[in-house]
Structure formats: structure tokens, C-alpha cells
XYZ file of C-alpha atoms in Angstrom:
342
model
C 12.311 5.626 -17.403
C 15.852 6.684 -16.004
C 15.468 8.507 -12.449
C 15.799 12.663 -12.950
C 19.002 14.089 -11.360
C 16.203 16.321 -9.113
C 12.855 17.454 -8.509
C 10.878 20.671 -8.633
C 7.998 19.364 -5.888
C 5.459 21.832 -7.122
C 2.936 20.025 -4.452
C 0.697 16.664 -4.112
C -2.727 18.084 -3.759
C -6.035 15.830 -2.888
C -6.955 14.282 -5.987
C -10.474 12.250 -5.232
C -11.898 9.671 -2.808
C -13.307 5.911 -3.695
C -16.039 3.896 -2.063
C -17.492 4.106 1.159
C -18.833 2.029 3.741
C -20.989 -1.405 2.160
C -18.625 -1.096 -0.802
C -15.449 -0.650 0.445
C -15.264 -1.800 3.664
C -12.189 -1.662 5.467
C -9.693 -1.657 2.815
C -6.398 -3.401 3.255
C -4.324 -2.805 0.048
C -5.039 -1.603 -3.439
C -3.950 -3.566 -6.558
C -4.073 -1.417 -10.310
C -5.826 -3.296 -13.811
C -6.196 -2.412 -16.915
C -8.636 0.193 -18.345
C -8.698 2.160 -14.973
C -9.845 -1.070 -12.861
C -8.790 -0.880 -9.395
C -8.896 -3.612 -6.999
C -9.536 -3.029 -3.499
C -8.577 -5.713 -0.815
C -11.320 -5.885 2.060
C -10.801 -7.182 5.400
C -12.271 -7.826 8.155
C -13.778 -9.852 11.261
C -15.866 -12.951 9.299
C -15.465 -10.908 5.800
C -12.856 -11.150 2.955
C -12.927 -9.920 -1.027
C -11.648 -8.279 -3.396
C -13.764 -5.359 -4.355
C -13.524 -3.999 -8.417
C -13.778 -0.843 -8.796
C -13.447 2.002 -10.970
C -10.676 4.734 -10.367
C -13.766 7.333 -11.612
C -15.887 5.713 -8.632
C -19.544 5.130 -9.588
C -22.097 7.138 -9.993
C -24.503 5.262 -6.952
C -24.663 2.351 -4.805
C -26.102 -0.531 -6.888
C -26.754 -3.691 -6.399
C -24.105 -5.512 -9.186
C -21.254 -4.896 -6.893
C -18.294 -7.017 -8.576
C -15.858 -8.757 -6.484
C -13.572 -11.887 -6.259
C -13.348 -14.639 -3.976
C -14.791 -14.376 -0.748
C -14.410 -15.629 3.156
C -13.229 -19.134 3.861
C -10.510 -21.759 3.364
C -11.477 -23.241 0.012
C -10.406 -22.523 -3.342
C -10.708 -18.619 -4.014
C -11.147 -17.730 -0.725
C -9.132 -16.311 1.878
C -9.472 -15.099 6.293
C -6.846 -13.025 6.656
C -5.621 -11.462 3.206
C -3.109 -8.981 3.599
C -2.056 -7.382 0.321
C -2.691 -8.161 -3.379
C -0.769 -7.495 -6.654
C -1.492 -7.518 -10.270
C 0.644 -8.552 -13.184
C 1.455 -7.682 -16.858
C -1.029 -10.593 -17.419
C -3.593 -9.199 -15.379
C -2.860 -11.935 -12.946
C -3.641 -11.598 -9.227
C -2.066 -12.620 -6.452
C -3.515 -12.740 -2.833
C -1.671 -13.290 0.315
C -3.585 -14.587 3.356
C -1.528 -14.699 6.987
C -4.027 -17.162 8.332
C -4.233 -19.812 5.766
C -0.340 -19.678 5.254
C -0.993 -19.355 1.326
C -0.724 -17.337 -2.302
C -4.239 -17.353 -3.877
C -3.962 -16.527 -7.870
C -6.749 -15.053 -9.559
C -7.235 -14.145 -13.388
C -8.434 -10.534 -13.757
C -11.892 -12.178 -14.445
C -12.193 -13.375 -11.328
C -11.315 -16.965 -12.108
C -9.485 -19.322 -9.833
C -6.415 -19.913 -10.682
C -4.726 -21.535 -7.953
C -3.014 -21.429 -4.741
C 0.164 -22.328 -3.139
C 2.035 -22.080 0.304
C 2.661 -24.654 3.082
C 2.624 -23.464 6.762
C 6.081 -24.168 8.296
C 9.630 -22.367 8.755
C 11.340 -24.488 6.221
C 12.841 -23.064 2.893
C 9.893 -22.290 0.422
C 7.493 -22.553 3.705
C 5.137 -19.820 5.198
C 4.316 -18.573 8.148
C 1.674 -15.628 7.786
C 2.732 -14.185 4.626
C 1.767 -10.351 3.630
C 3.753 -8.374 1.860
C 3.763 -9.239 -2.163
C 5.586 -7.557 -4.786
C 7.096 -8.608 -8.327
C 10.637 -7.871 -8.904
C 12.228 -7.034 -12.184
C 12.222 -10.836 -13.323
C 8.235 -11.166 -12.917
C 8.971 -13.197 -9.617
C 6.825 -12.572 -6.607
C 8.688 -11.287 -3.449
C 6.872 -12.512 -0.692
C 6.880 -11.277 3.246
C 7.140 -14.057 5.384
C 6.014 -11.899 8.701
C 6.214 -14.697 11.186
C 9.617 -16.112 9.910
C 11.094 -12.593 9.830
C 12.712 -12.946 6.436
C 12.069 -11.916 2.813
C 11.334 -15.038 -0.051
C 10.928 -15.159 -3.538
C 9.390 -17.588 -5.690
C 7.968 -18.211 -8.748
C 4.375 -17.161 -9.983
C 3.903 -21.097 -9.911
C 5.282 -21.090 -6.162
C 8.732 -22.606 -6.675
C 10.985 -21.679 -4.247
C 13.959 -19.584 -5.417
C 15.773 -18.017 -2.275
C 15.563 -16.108 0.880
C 16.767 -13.738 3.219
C 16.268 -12.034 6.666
C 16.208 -13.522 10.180
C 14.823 -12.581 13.397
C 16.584 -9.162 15.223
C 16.878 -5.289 14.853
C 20.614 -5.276 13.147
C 20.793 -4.108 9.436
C 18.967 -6.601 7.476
C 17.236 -8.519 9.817
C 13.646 -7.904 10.809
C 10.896 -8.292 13.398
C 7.265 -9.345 11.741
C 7.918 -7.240 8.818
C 4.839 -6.770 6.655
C 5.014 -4.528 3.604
C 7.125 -4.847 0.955
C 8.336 -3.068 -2.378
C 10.745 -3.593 -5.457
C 12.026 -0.631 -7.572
C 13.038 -0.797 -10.575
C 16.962 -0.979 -9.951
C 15.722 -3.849 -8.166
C 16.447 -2.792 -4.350
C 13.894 -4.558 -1.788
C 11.798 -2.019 0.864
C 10.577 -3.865 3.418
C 8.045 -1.828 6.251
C 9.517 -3.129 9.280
C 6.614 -3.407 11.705
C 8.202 -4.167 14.681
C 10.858 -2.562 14.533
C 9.199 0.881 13.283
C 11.742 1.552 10.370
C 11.842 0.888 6.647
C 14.821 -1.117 5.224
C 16.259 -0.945 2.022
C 18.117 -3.749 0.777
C 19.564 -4.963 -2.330
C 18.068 -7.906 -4.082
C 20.634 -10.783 -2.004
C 19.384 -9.149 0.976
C 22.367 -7.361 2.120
C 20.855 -3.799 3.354
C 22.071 -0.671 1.854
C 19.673 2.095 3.507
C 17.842 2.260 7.139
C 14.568 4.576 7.297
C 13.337 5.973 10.393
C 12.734 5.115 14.466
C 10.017 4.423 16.772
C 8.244 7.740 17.368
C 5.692 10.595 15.888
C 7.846 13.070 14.742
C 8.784 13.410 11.075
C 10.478 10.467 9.944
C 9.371 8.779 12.917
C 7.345 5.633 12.552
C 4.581 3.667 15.019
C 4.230 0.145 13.533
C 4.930 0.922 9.406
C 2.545 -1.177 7.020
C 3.192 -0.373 3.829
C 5.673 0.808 1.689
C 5.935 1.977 -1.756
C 8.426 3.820 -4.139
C 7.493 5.567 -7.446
C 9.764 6.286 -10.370
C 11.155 9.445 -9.206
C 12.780 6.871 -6.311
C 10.828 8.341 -3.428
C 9.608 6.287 -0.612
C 6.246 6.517 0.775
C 5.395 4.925 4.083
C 1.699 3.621 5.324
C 2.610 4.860 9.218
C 0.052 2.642 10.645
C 0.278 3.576 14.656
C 0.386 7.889 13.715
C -2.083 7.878 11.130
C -0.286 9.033 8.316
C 1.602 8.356 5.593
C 5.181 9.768 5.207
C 7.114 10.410 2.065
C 11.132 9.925 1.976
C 13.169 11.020 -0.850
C 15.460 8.366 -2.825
C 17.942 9.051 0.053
C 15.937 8.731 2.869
C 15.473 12.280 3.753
C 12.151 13.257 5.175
C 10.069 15.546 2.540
C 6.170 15.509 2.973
C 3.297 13.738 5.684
C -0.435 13.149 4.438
C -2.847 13.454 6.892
C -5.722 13.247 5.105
C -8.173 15.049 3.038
C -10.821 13.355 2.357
C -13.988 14.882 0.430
C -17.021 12.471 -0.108
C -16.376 9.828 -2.842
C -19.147 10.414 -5.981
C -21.120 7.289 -5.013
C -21.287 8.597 -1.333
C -22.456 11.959 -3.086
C -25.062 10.122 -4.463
C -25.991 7.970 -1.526
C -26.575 10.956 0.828
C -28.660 12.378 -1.454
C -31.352 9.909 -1.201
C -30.996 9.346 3.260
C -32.125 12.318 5.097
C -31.053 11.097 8.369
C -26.806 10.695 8.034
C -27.180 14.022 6.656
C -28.005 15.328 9.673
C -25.897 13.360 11.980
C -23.249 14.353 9.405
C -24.060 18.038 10.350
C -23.681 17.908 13.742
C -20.205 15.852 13.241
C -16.407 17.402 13.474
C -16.451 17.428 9.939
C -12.584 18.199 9.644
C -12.180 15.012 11.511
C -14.014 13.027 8.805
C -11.077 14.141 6.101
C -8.238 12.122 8.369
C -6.578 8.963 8.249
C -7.277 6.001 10.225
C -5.063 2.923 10.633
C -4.011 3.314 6.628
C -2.774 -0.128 6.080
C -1.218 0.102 2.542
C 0.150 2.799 -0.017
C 0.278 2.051 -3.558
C 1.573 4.848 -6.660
C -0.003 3.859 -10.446
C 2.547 5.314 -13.330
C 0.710 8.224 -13.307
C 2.484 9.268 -9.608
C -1.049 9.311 -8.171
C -0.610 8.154 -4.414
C -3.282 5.379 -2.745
C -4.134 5.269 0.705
C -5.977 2.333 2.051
C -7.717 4.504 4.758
C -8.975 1.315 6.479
C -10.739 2.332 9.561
C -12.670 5.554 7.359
C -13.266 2.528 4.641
C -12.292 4.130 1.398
C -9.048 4.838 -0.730
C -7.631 8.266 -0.745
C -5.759 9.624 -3.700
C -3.217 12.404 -4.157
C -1.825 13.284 -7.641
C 2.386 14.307 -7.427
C 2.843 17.789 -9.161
C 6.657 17.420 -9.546
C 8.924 18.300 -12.452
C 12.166 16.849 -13.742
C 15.314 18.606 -13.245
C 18.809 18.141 -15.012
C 21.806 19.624 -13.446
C 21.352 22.771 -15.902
C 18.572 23.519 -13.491
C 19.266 21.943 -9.673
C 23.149 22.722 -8.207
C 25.215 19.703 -7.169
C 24.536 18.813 -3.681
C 25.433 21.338 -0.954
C 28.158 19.521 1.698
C 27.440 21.664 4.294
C 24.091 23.013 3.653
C 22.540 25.692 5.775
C 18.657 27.255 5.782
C 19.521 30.343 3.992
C 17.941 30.832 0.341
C 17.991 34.222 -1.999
């Protein structure tokens, strides 16, 4: 679908919460299946999985929780996984910073195989996160510790690379998340650096996005980073938990905070244990709808936005109310533009 020439943002309202602690605990990125299948990417200390899920939820805590692989070094497994990605197969792909490697899963769960040497050599890793496909089906692949960008194969063959160490245009300092549009522009989340870069697919960068701070457009250690359809950029702002959302030019439009209501299978849960009601009751209950530490942002073709809330250990979703506009109904761009409306 060809980018509009504007937007009427009518609003992103709170669409639903999924999981909550045992099921989804602390989520690190969120890959989309087929037939409204969800996968969730847990991590943490001694724990690692990916968690299937339904974008409806569940109706209660059960115990036929699916998932795929598990912690570990072997086949399947992974220590450290940082973000996840599904293909037009149904093909998932896993990356895992402490093993070095690319685990590939069929949507069934199956083991498909892994690749990834540790090392600083061409086609070598050095704690890759980031994974996205560009417009060829290749995987785009974060190499944080190497500071640079690579691409390979689905297979793992080595195709190219770009980025070095530094804080000039194009280069990078442990970047983590990444994103490819579908002009084929790169967004990398420049964690160390606290910006977002957009570059075109040799590498060579064509937009910068942002500064260390908290203000708006302002960034404290960025995670994620994803773009929708419409071309605007949303930002997992780790360190200020928050997300931020950039239009196609980099201009500051909207922050989530959070909103979280109780997820249907929590519903359900604290129906049946007395107890966390009450504690729940005497709780800053406002404080229970924020952010904390979201790790990842993903946007399905529906322009529904997921946050990997990973230290509240559930998904958040907002649905984007926007509507096309042609230049029959937005005026060319103002050159000097001022705050006065009628």
C-alpha cells in the first residue's frame, strides 16, 4: 500500500492487555502468526521461551500453556534471546546475545536450525538482537557488540554489512533494535547513543532521531523500534518508560505511557484468589496502568501498536484511529509555520 500524502490522527486509544505474570513473564519482543497467534519472547534470569498466545487472550490460567524452546545452549534453546520475527512461511527466527546465534523455528514449534559464530569477522556475531526481514525476505541482523548492521540469508549466508563503532551519522554504539520499511530504509534504536537512525539499505544514513534526555523526542537508552505503513516511527524508550511516536519525518507526534486494564485471563485469575485482591486494593492502582522497562514495539497490518511492558509482564496494545488524506483535503506544507489555527 502506497504511503497517504497525510493523516487525520483521530487518536490511538487503549485497545486490550495480554498475559500476566506465570504466563507472560517478562516479555522481551512480540512476533505476529497466522490466525491471530501471537508470540511472546520471555526473558529472564535462568528462564527463556517463546510463549503462544492468542491476540483475544484466554479465558483462564490453564495448565496446556504452549511454548517453544526453552533455557539452555542446545538445539532449540536459547539464554539471552533478544527479539524474534516471523515470516511469510510462518518461520521463526530467534536471536540470542549470549550464545552468539540465530535459532529457526517452524510455527509448530519444530527445530529448525541455528546459525551464528561468535567473532568480529564478516558473517560473525557478537551478541546479536535486533532481527528484521527486508524487502528481499533476508534477515537484517543487529550485531550490538560489533556496532554494525548485517544481513544474511534465512540459511545464514553472509551477504553484507555496515556500521562501525562512534556517534557520527551512521555509525553506532551497541545498537539493539532494528526495523525495515517497506521502501526498504533501515531504523536502527541506537542504545548508546540514545537516538534512532535511519539509513538506507547500503547503510549510508539519511535521517537522525532524537538525543539523550526525557523530554519529547528525547530518548534514555532506545530498544526498539518500529514503523507502520503510514511511515511513522515508534520508539520502545527503555530508560523513560515510554514509548514515543515520530512521524515519517522525524517530528515528534504522540508518547504512551501506559494504560493498562487487567488482561481477560488475569480477570479470571483474580476471581478465584481472595488475597491479591486485597493487596490490589490497597495498591496505587494508576501506577499499575504504566510502563516499565518496555523492551520492544511491534505494529500488525491492522496499525494496532505492541508494547512489551517487560517489568509489568504483559503486552499492551493500542489500536491507531487515523485516516488517509490526499492533498484535496491536507494543504502543502507550511514553510514557516506558526501555532495559529481558525
Amino acid at each position: 500500500m502506497a504511503r497517504p500524502y497525510g493523516l487525520l490522527r483521530a487518536g490511538f486509544p487503549y485497545w486490550r492487555t495480554l498475559g500476566m505474570r506465570r504466563i507472560t513473564n517478562f516479555p522481551a519482543d512480540v512476533a505476529f502468526g497466522r490466525d491471530d497467534i501471537v508470540y511472546i519472547l520471555l526473558r529472564s534470569e535462568g528462564a527463556a521461551l517463546i510463549r503462544v498466545w492468542s491476540i483475544d487472550d484466554a479465558e483462564q490460567l490453564s495448565g496446556d500453556l504452549v511454548q517453544i524452546g526453552g533455557y539452555g545452549t542446545e538445539d532449540g534453546q536459547f539464554q539471552w534471546p533478544v527479539q524474534i520475527v516471523c515470516n511469510e512461511a510462518g518461520d521463526l527466527f530467534v536471536s540470542d546475545e549470549a550464545t552468539h546465534r540465530i535459532t529457526r523455528f517452524k510455527e509448530d514449534g519444530e527445530f529448525v536450525g541455528k546459525w551464528g559464530v561468535e567473532g568480529t569477522g564478516s558473517g560473525e556475531l557478537k551478541g546479536p538482537a535486533g532481527l528484521a526481514f527486508d524487502n528481499e525476505g533476508n534477515l537484517v541482523v543487529v550485531d550490538s557488540q560489533n556496532h554494525r548492521v548485517q544481513r544474511f540469508t534465512p540459511e545464514g549466508e553472509y551477504l553484507g554489512s555496515f556500521g562501525s563503532y562512534g556517534s557520527e551519522p551512521g555509525q553506532f554504539n551497541l545498537p539493539l533494535g532494528v526495523h525495515v520499511d517497506e521502501l526498504g530504509f533501515v531504523y536502527v534504536a541506537d542504545w548508546g547513543n540514545n537516538r534512532v537512525q535511519k539509513l538506507d539499505a547500503g547503510g549510508d544514513p539519511v535521517m537522525v532521531i532524537g538525543k539523550d534526555g526525557a523530554g519529547d523526542g528525547e530518548f534514555n537508552r532506545p530498544m526498539g523500534v518500529a514503523v507502520d505503513a503510514h511511515g511513522d516511527i515508534y520508539v520502545a524508550d527503555w530508560g523513560n518508560n515510554r514509548v514515543q511516536m515520530f512521524n515519517q519525518d522525524g517530528h515528534y507526534i504522540w508518547k504512551f505511557l501506559g494504560d493498562a486494564t487487567l488482561s481477560r485471563v488475569a480477570r479470571t485469575y483474580m476471581m478465584t484468589n481472595a488475597m491479591p485482591n486485597r493487596l490490589r486494593e490497597m495498591g496505587k492502582l494508576q501506577e499499575e496502568t504504566y510502563l516499565r522497562r518496555p523492551r520492544s514495539v511491534r505494529v500488525d497490518k491492522e496499525f494496532r501498536l505492541f508494547v512489551a511492558d517487560y517489568e509489568s509482564y504483559r503486552i499492551q496494545v493500542y489500536q491507531k484511529d487515523a485516516i488517509p488524506l490526499d492533498e484535496g483535503t491536507m494543504a502543502a506544507p507550511i514553510r514557516n509555520p506558526t501555532l495559529a489555527t481558525t
